[in-house]
């Protein structure tokens, strides 16, 4: 089986059977992101203890790329430290913005490498990044809230 075909199957599987697609209650932070260029949107709940990502749940609507990519990141970063999570997001962002020159590291990105081909289609890059940037935003908001709480 050709690699591109395998990657398409991984994306379709995450789209048809999304991981963690049901908002869990009482998140540390909830964010809502919209891709204004196509209308994809997600609401993401992040549960963190300030050290690790304990849980990521989400709900959303959009194309197979945005929904599958959010499924991948929600599964990939659970149980990782915040530093590990940010490094994973940075690696995905570098791959997806490489215009196809970076195939990604499967050891770091897991199923996320299936989106390497999306990098060749600039109009779809924002779709693939939607969930990943939501996680990054949620982590930043959580850190800011914790910092403000510590200042009191």
CSV table of C-alpha atoms in Angstrom, one decimal:
chain,number,residue,atom,x,y,z
A,1,UNK,CA,0.0,0.0,0.0
A,2,UNK,CA,1.3,3.4,-0.9
A,3,UNK,CA,2.2,5.8,2.0
A,4,UNK,CA,-0.2,8.6,0.8
A,5,UNK,CA,-3.0,6.1,0.7
A,6,UNK,CA,-2.2,4.9,4.2
A,7,UNK,CA,-2.2,8.5,5.4
A,8,UNK,CA,-5.5,9.2,3.8
A,9,UNK,CA,-7.0,6.2,5.6
A,10,UNK,CA,-5.6,7.5,8.9
A,11,UNK,CA,-7.2,10.8,8.3
A,12,UNK,CA,-10.5,9.3,7.3
A,13,UNK,CA,-10.5,6.9,10.3
A,14,UNK,CA,-10.0,9.9,12.7
A,15,UNK,CA,-12.8,11.8,10.9
A,16,UNK,CA,-15.2,8.9,11.0
A,17,UNK,CA,-14.2,7.7,14.6
A,18,UNK,CA,-12.9,10.9,16.3
A,19,UNK,CA,-11.1,10.5,19.6
A,20,UNK,CA,-12.3,12.4,22.6
A,21,UNK,CA,-15.1,14.2,20.7
A,22,UNK,CA,-17.5,15.0,23.6
A,23,UNK,CA,-16.9,18.0,25.9
A,24,UNK,CA,-16.0,16.9,29.4
A,25,UNK,CA,-17.3,19.0,32.2
A,26,UNK,CA,-15.4,21.4,34.4
A,27,UNK,CA,-12.4,22.1,32.2
A,28,UNK,CA,-9.4,24.1,33.4
A,29,UNK,CA,-9.9,26.2,30.2
A,30,UNK,CA,-12.4,26.2,27.4
A,31,UNK,CA,-11.5,27.8,24.0
A,32,UNK,CA,-13.5,28.2,20.8
A,33,UNK,CA,-11.6,28.5,17.5
A,34,UNK,CA,-13.0,29.3,14.1
A,35,UNK,CA,-11.3,29.0,10.7
A,36,UNK,CA,-12.8,32.1,9.1
A,37,UNK,CA,-11.6,31.1,5.7
A,38,UNK,CA,-13.8,28.0,5.5
A,39,UNK,CA,-16.1,28.0,8.6
A,40,UNK,CA,-14.6,25.1,10.5
A,41,UNK,CA,-14.9,25.5,14.2
A,42,UNK,CA,-14.2,23.7,17.4
A,43,UNK,CA,-14.7,24.1,21.1
A,44,UNK,CA,-12.0,22.5,23.1
A,45,UNK,CA,-11.9,21.7,26.9
A,46,UNK,CA,-8.5,21.4,28.4
A,47,UNK,CA,-7.9,19.8,31.8
A,48,UNK,CA,-4.5,20.4,33.3
A,49,UNK,CA,-2.9,20.4,36.7
A,50,UNK,CA,-0.3,23.0,35.6
A,51,UNK,CA,2.3,20.4,34.9
A,52,UNK,CA,0.6,17.9,32.5
A,53,UNK,CA,-2.3,17.7,30.1
A,54,UNK,CA,-4.7,15.5,31.9
A,55,UNK,CA,-7.5,15.5,29.3
A,56,UNK,CA,-8.5,17.2,26.1
A,57,UNK,CA,-12.0,16.9,24.8
A,58,UNK,CA,-13.7,18.8,22.0
A,59,UNK,CA,-16.7,19.2,19.8
A,60,UNK,CA,-16.9,20.8,16.4
A,61,UNK,CA,-17.9,20.9,12.8
A,62,UNK,CA,-16.0,21.2,9.7
A,63,UNK,CA,-14.1,19.4,7.0
A,64,UNK,CA,-12.5,16.0,7.5
A,65,UNK,CA,-9.0,17.6,7.8
A,66,UNK,CA,-9.9,19.9,10.7
A,67,UNK,CA,-11.9,17.3,12.5
A,68,UNK,CA,-9.5,14.5,12.1
A,69,UNK,CA,-6.5,16.7,13.0
A,70,UNK,CA,-8.3,17.8,16.2
A,71,UNK,CA,-8.9,14.1,17.0
A,72,UNK,CA,-5.2,13.4,16.6
A,73,UNK,CA,-4.0,16.2,18.8
A,74,UNK,CA,-6.6,15.4,21.5
A,75,UNK,CA,-5.3,11.9,21.7
A,76,UNK,CA,-1.6,12.6,21.3
A,77,UNK,CA,-1.1,15.1,24.1
A,78,UNK,CA,-3.1,13.4,26.8
A,79,UNK,CA,-0.8,12.6,29.7
A,80,UNK,CA,2.1,14.6,28.3
A,81,UNK,CA,3.7,17.4,30.2
A,82,UNK,CA,3.0,20.9,29.1
A,83,UNK,CA,6.5,21.3,27.8
A,84,UNK,CA,6.2,18.0,25.8
A,85,UNK,CA,2.8,19.1,24.4
A,86,UNK,CA,4.2,22.5,23.2
A,87,UNK,CA,7.1,20.7,21.6
A,88,UNK,CA,4.7,18.3,19.8
A,89,UNK,CA,2.6,21.3,18.6
A,90,UNK,CA,5.7,23.1,17.4
A,91,UNK,CA,6.8,20.0,15.4
A,92,UNK,CA,3.4,19.6,13.8
A,93,UNK,CA,3.3,23.3,13.0
A,94,UNK,CA,6.7,23.2,11.4
A,95,UNK,CA,5.7,20.2,9.3
A,96,UNK,CA,2.4,21.6,8.2
A,97,UNK,CA,3.9,25.0,7.2
A,98,UNK,CA,6.8,23.4,5.4
A,99,UNK,CA,5.1,23.3,2.0
A,100,UNK,CA,5.9,19.6,1.9
A,101,UNK,CA,9.6,19.7,2.7
A,102,UNK,CA,9.2,18.3,6.2
A,103,UNK,CA,7.6,14.8,6.4
A,104,UNK,CA,7.3,15.0,10.2
A,105,UNK,CA,8.7,12.6,12.8
A,106,UNK,CA,6.3,9.8,13.6
A,107,UNK,CA,8.0,9.2,17.0
A,108,UNK,CA,6.9,12.8,18.0
A,109,UNK,CA,3.7,13.3,16.0
A,110,UNK,CA,2.2,9.8,15.9
A,111,UNK,CA,-0.8,9.9,13.5
A,112,UNK,CA,-0.1,13.6,13.0
A,113,UNK,CA,2.4,12.7,10.3
A,114,UNK,CA,-0.6,11.7,8.1
A,115,UNK,CA,-1.2,15.4,7.6
A,116,UNK,CA,2.3,16.0,6.0
A,117,UNK,CA,0.7,16.0,2.5
A,118,UNK,CA,-1.7,18.8,3.6
A,119,UNK,CA,1.3,21.1,3.7
A,120,UNK,CA,1.3,21.1,-0.1
A,121,UNK,CA,-2.1,22.7,-0.1
A,122,UNK,CA,-1.9,26.2,1.5
A,123,UNK,CA,-5.7,26.6,1.7
A,124,UNK,CA,-5.9,23.5,3.9
A,125,UNK,CA,-3.1,24.3,6.3
A,126,UNK,CA,-5.4,26.4,8.6
A,127,UNK,CA,-7.8,23.4,8.7
A,128,UNK,CA,-5.1,21.1,9.9
A,129,UNK,CA,-3.8,23.6,12.5
A,130,UNK,CA,-7.2,24.5,14.0
A,131,UNK,CA,-7.2,22.0,16.8
A,132,UNK,CA,-3.5,22.2,17.5
A,133,UNK,CA,-3.7,26.0,17.9
A,134,UNK,CA,-6.7,25.6,20.1
A,135,UNK,CA,-4.7,23.4,22.4
A,136,UNK,CA,-1.8,25.9,22.4
A,137,UNK,CA,-4.2,28.7,23.1
A,138,UNK,CA,-5.8,26.8,26.0
A,139,UNK,CA,-2.4,26.1,27.5
A,140,UNK,CA,-1.5,29.8,27.3
A,141,UNK,CA,-4.8,30.8,28.9
A,142,UNK,CA,-4.4,28.2,31.6
A,143,UNK,CA,-0.8,29.4,32.4
A,144,UNK,CA,-2.0,33.1,32.4
A,145,UNK,CA,-4.8,32.3,34.8
A,146,UNK,CA,-2.5,30.3,37.1
A,147,UNK,CA,0.0,33.2,37.1
A,148,UNK,CA,-2.7,35.7,37.9
A,149,UNK,CA,-4.0,33.5,40.7
A,150,UNK,CA,-0.4,33.2,42.1
A,151,UNK,CA,0.0,37.0,42.1
A,152,UNK,CA,-3.1,37.5,44.4
